[in-house]
């Protein structure tokens, strides 16, 4: 019998988070208490914001249903390890769809993981190899979680940085946002030594350290971290202007494009056009455009159009038509 009320509530919550209906008698037996105590504990959970639904009947039953807000979850050891490993794998390879929110979730989870579970997560990740595109740099999940934690806590971040030309430097920043382009993670931050906003490739960051010094977030000039990153890339010598028309509605294309590429403009109900400045290699951009799943026409740059033609020819040679 669980006599400690907080512990019993957590145990009850853990049971209810299993997607099934629990008869009141079974819950009482599991918890070693009376049905009256179960009903009282259910009322306490409701007061805390957990939407517990009761069903009528001889025995009565309870189940946790979707509510208006996301209440705290209670995870067992296996669930916590599974989620942490999955988030670590995705975050470390900057997969599309694994954005800053996922990294924040990983940071919160790892902060409260007991050392024994943290060791299990590290051991399992070290023993497995994720299947990824292979052409993007990998990042230690710890680097991302430290950065995400300082962003959420408005805490100054210190780190070592290696520029594209190999120059090493130490930076003290006020971190603002993490942005994923699908291949890389970028940090948008205010650089205190340079008294200006900067973008940093996270795979070039090492030894990130949360200083503990709090700050009031500054207003980003562009209002959006993704837009700031896009404009920052425009200023780089290795960037180029992309101009492409898709034979698909703008909304359909926008749902498959990363935010940093911008938003396609409708031409008509069935066509849209995207103009953006990018720094990804032309080979990678050709593959990215092809994988969107829409017919498209490249207006610029001409070098990208040539890469797409060569890619198409290569794919045709790889899958010759069947002979009669």
XYZ file of C-alpha atoms in Angstrom:
324
model
C 0.000 0.000 0.000
C 1.303 3.448 -0.977
C 0.652 5.780 1.948
C 2.626 8.753 0.611
C 0.060 10.843 -1.293
C 2.474 12.524 -3.815
C 4.080 9.177 -4.629
C 0.668 7.573 -5.027
C -0.496 10.357 -7.341
C 2.561 9.863 -9.543
C 1.934 6.118 -9.613
C -1.720 6.711 -10.506
C -0.728 9.174 -13.232
C 1.742 6.680 -14.678
C -1.009 4.070 -14.921
C -3.490 6.469 -16.518
C -0.979 7.505 -19.170
C -1.189 3.976 -20.562
C -3.764 4.299 -23.391
C -6.585 2.189 -21.943
C -9.550 2.497 -19.590
C -8.862 1.552 -15.983
C -11.681 0.182 -13.817
C -11.775 1.864 -10.431
C -11.426 -1.463 -8.656
C -8.273 -2.355 -10.599
C -6.703 1.007 -9.818
C -7.534 0.580 -6.135
C -5.944 -2.871 -6.161
C -2.823 -1.644 -7.960
C -2.370 1.239 -5.525
C -3.385 -0.698 -2.423
C -6.046 1.827 -1.425
C -9.827 2.072 -1.347
C -11.967 3.094 -4.319
C -12.891 6.215 -2.429
C -9.226 7.156 -2.205
C -8.878 6.558 -5.948
C -11.795 8.916 -6.627
C -10.231 11.539 -4.361
C -6.851 11.182 -6.117
C -8.546 11.484 -9.515
C -10.064 14.789 -8.354
C -6.593 16.002 -7.315
C -5.201 15.186 -10.766
C -8.033 17.110 -12.388
C -7.241 20.099 -10.201
C -3.664 19.915 -11.485
C -4.897 20.101 -15.067
C -4.929 16.430 -16.081
C -8.096 15.685 -18.119
C -9.216 12.412 -16.534
C -12.489 11.128 -17.965
C -14.781 8.899 -15.909
C -17.228 6.383 -17.384
C -20.401 5.196 -15.772
C -21.033 1.555 -14.956
C -21.117 -1.044 -12.226
C -17.397 -0.707 -11.625
C -16.751 2.597 -13.320
C -13.602 3.400 -15.245
C -11.075 6.166 -15.819
C -8.918 7.185 -18.747
C -6.687 10.146 -19.581
C -7.941 12.079 -22.600
C -6.635 14.964 -24.690
C -7.108 18.347 -23.038
C -6.551 22.007 -23.888
C -2.993 22.093 -22.513
C -0.079 19.680 -22.301
C 0.315 18.541 -18.677
C 3.588 17.018 -17.421
C 4.172 13.421 -18.462
C 5.382 10.638 -16.219
C 7.773 8.283 -18.013
C 9.118 4.964 -16.853
C 12.817 4.147 -17.295
C 12.437 2.435 -20.678
C 10.283 5.233 -22.111
C 12.679 7.943 -20.961
C 15.679 6.145 -22.468
C 13.849 5.562 -25.774
C 12.834 9.212 -26.123
C 16.287 10.524 -25.191
C 18.046 8.224 -27.675
C 15.648 9.213 -30.459
C 16.005 12.934 -29.824
C 19.789 12.655 -29.556
C 20.033 10.832 -32.896
C 17.860 13.346 -34.699
C 19.423 16.428 -33.136
C 22.987 15.324 -33.804
C 22.380 15.092 -37.546
C 20.207 18.199 -38.046
C 17.400 16.199 -39.606
C 14.535 18.178 -41.112
C 11.635 18.269 -38.698
C 13.907 18.111 -35.675
C 13.901 21.777 -34.796
C 14.731 23.877 -31.740
C 11.631 22.649 -29.888
C 12.939 19.084 -30.079
C 16.333 20.150 -28.801
C 14.690 22.019 -25.909
C 12.751 18.864 -25.067
C 15.989 16.877 -25.074
C 17.649 19.454 -22.821
C 14.785 19.266 -20.316
C 14.739 15.474 -20.347
C 18.489 15.036 -19.889
C 18.508 17.584 -17.078
C 16.306 15.336 -14.935
C 17.525 11.913 -16.075
C 19.100 9.944 -13.216
C 22.775 9.158 -13.780
C 22.020 5.460 -14.311
C 19.617 6.292 -17.156
C 21.947 8.897 -18.637
C 24.647 6.222 -18.763
C 22.248 3.850 -20.534
C 21.390 6.505 -23.109
C 25.069 7.220 -23.831
C 25.928 3.527 -24.040
C 23.062 2.762 -26.406
C 23.824 5.691 -28.664
C 27.505 4.761 -28.820
C 26.583 1.214 -29.840
C 24.261 2.215 -32.685
C 24.756 3.924 -36.035
C 21.868 6.047 -37.334
C 21.018 5.860 -41.035
C 21.287 9.456 -42.241
C 22.051 11.270 -45.481
C 25.738 11.137 -44.612
C 26.679 14.468 -46.174
C 25.933 16.750 -43.254
C 28.184 17.307 -40.258
C 27.337 15.553 -37.017
C 27.097 17.405 -33.713
C 27.432 16.158 -30.158
C 23.932 16.272 -28.635
C 25.469 17.733 -25.481
C 26.500 20.801 -27.491
C 22.935 21.356 -28.655
C 21.398 20.801 -25.243
C 23.775 23.269 -23.562
C 22.945 25.898 -26.195
C 19.207 25.219 -25.969
C 19.303 25.491 -22.189
C 21.015 28.887 -22.296
C 18.499 30.137 -24.867
C 15.565 29.045 -22.730
C 17.117 30.456 -19.542
C 18.359 33.735 -21.102
C 21.866 32.858 -19.959
C 25.094 34.024 -21.577
C 26.986 31.346 -23.487
C 30.745 31.041 -23.910
C 32.323 28.738 -26.501
C 35.280 28.155 -28.786
C 34.633 28.724 -32.486
C 36.463 27.655 -35.636
C 35.767 29.849 -38.667
C 35.621 28.582 -42.262
C 39.266 29.545 -42.809
C 40.350 27.625 -39.691
C 40.764 30.667 -37.431
C 40.121 29.815 -33.773
C 38.461 32.253 -31.392
C 36.599 32.433 -28.083
C 33.125 33.935 -28.093
C 30.850 35.246 -25.350
C 27.303 35.602 -26.600
C 23.698 36.172 -25.727
C 22.148 33.189 -27.538
C 18.857 33.888 -29.301
C 17.728 30.883 -31.396
C 18.861 27.633 -32.958
C 17.938 27.204 -36.634
C 18.127 23.956 -38.590
C 18.531 24.093 -42.382
C 18.092 20.333 -42.793
C 21.834 19.717 -43.120
C 23.256 21.997 -40.443
C 22.392 23.674 -37.169
C 23.076 27.395 -36.804
C 23.097 29.557 -33.672
C 21.823 33.113 -33.975
C 23.295 35.140 -31.125
C 24.442 38.591 -30.068
C 28.251 38.613 -29.895
C 29.229 40.740 -26.887
C 32.867 41.281 -27.917
C 31.866 42.437 -31.407
C 28.740 44.255 -30.211
C 26.689 42.870 -33.079
C 24.493 39.968 -34.134
C 26.208 36.896 -35.570
C 25.366 33.429 -36.893
C 27.514 30.437 -35.947
C 27.593 26.969 -37.474
C 27.070 24.710 -34.483
C 29.309 21.959 -35.881
C 32.175 24.486 -35.546
C 31.324 25.209 -31.895
C 33.274 23.440 -29.157
C 33.419 23.602 -25.357
C 30.079 25.416 -24.919
C 29.716 26.708 -21.367
C 26.721 28.287 -19.650
C 28.191 31.205 -17.700
C 25.271 31.627 -15.297
C 25.033 35.340 -16.161
C 21.463 36.268 -17.070
C 20.496 38.796 -19.730
C 17.412 40.485 -21.138
C 16.942 39.325 -24.755
C 17.593 41.995 -27.354
C 15.295 42.596 -30.294
C 16.559 40.834 -33.410
C 16.751 43.273 -36.366
C 14.752 41.017 -38.695
C 12.326 39.743 -36.060
C 12.823 36.139 -37.177
C 15.922 34.017 -36.596
C 15.295 32.096 -39.831
C 15.071 35.362 -41.781
C 18.230 36.684 -40.130
C 20.065 33.496 -41.104
C 18.815 33.796 -44.670
C 20.042 37.381 -44.945
C 23.333 36.428 -43.349
C 23.827 33.791 -46.021
C 23.087 36.373 -48.700
C 26.160 38.332 -47.611
C 28.471 35.360 -47.994
C 30.558 34.982 -51.121
C 29.619 31.318 -51.565
C 25.885 32.064 -51.758
C 23.815 32.290 -54.930
C 20.322 33.395 -55.946
C 17.794 30.618 -56.443
C 14.774 31.160 -58.699
C 12.483 28.198 -59.324
C 8.842 27.658 -60.307
C 6.860 24.696 -58.960
C 3.868 23.108 -60.680
C 2.016 22.968 -57.361
C 0.068 25.325 -55.071
C 2.177 27.578 -52.863
C 0.744 26.126 -49.647
C 1.624 22.549 -50.670
C 5.207 23.523 -51.484
C 5.604 25.653 -48.343
C 4.803 22.695 -46.069
C 7.806 20.812 -47.465
C 10.304 23.655 -47.549
C 12.514 24.530 -44.555
C 11.684 27.926 -43.063
C 15.099 29.405 -43.837
C 14.448 29.082 -47.597
C 11.549 31.484 -47.344
C 7.990 31.195 -48.625
C 7.009 30.555 -52.250
C 4.751 33.164 -53.846
C 1.602 32.005 -55.685
C 1.593 32.521 -59.443
C -1.891 31.051 -59.777
C -3.906 28.358 -58.012
C -1.682 25.557 -59.341
C 1.732 27.234 -59.627
C 4.126 29.089 -57.341
C 7.596 30.627 -57.530
C 10.410 30.654 -54.997
C 13.184 33.227 -54.942
C 15.851 32.842 -52.250
C 19.533 33.274 -51.567
C 21.172 30.011 -50.509
C 24.627 28.724 -49.647
C 24.065 24.977 -49.989
C 26.039 23.255 -52.729
C 24.295 23.013 -56.094
C 24.444 19.207 -55.946
C 22.613 19.194 -52.619
C 20.056 21.772 -53.805
C 19.316 19.694 -56.898
C 18.550 16.672 -54.735
C 16.512 18.753 -52.271
C 14.323 20.175 -55.041
C 13.801 16.751 -56.593
C 12.795 15.229 -53.249
C 10.017 17.793 -52.709
C 7.858 15.663 -55.004
C 6.699 18.408 -57.406
C 7.559 19.214 -61.007
C 9.710 22.337 -61.132
C 11.549 24.652 -63.520
C 14.823 26.342 -62.602
C 15.240 29.916 -63.835
C 18.482 30.602 -61.953
C 21.272 29.885 -61.485
C 22.139 28.251 -64.797
C 24.766 26.109 -63.027
C 22.045 24.533 -60.885
C 19.918 23.825 -63.952
C 22.891 22.008 -65.474
C 23.386 19.974 -62.290
C 19.697 18.965 -62.387
C 19.993 17.878 -66.032
C 23.048 15.777 -65.233
C 21.252 14.263 -62.249
C 18.252 13.396 -64.405
C 20.459 11.752 -67.030
C 22.261 9.774 -64.333
C 18.983 8.545 -62.872
C 17.719 7.511 -66.311
C 20.892 5.488 -66.901
C 20.492 3.882 -63.500
C 16.956 2.686 -64.310
C 16.774 1.868 -68.055
C 13.336 1.147 -69.486
C 12.387 -2.535 -69.663
C 12.844 -4.189 -73.037
C 9.807 -5.891 -74.640
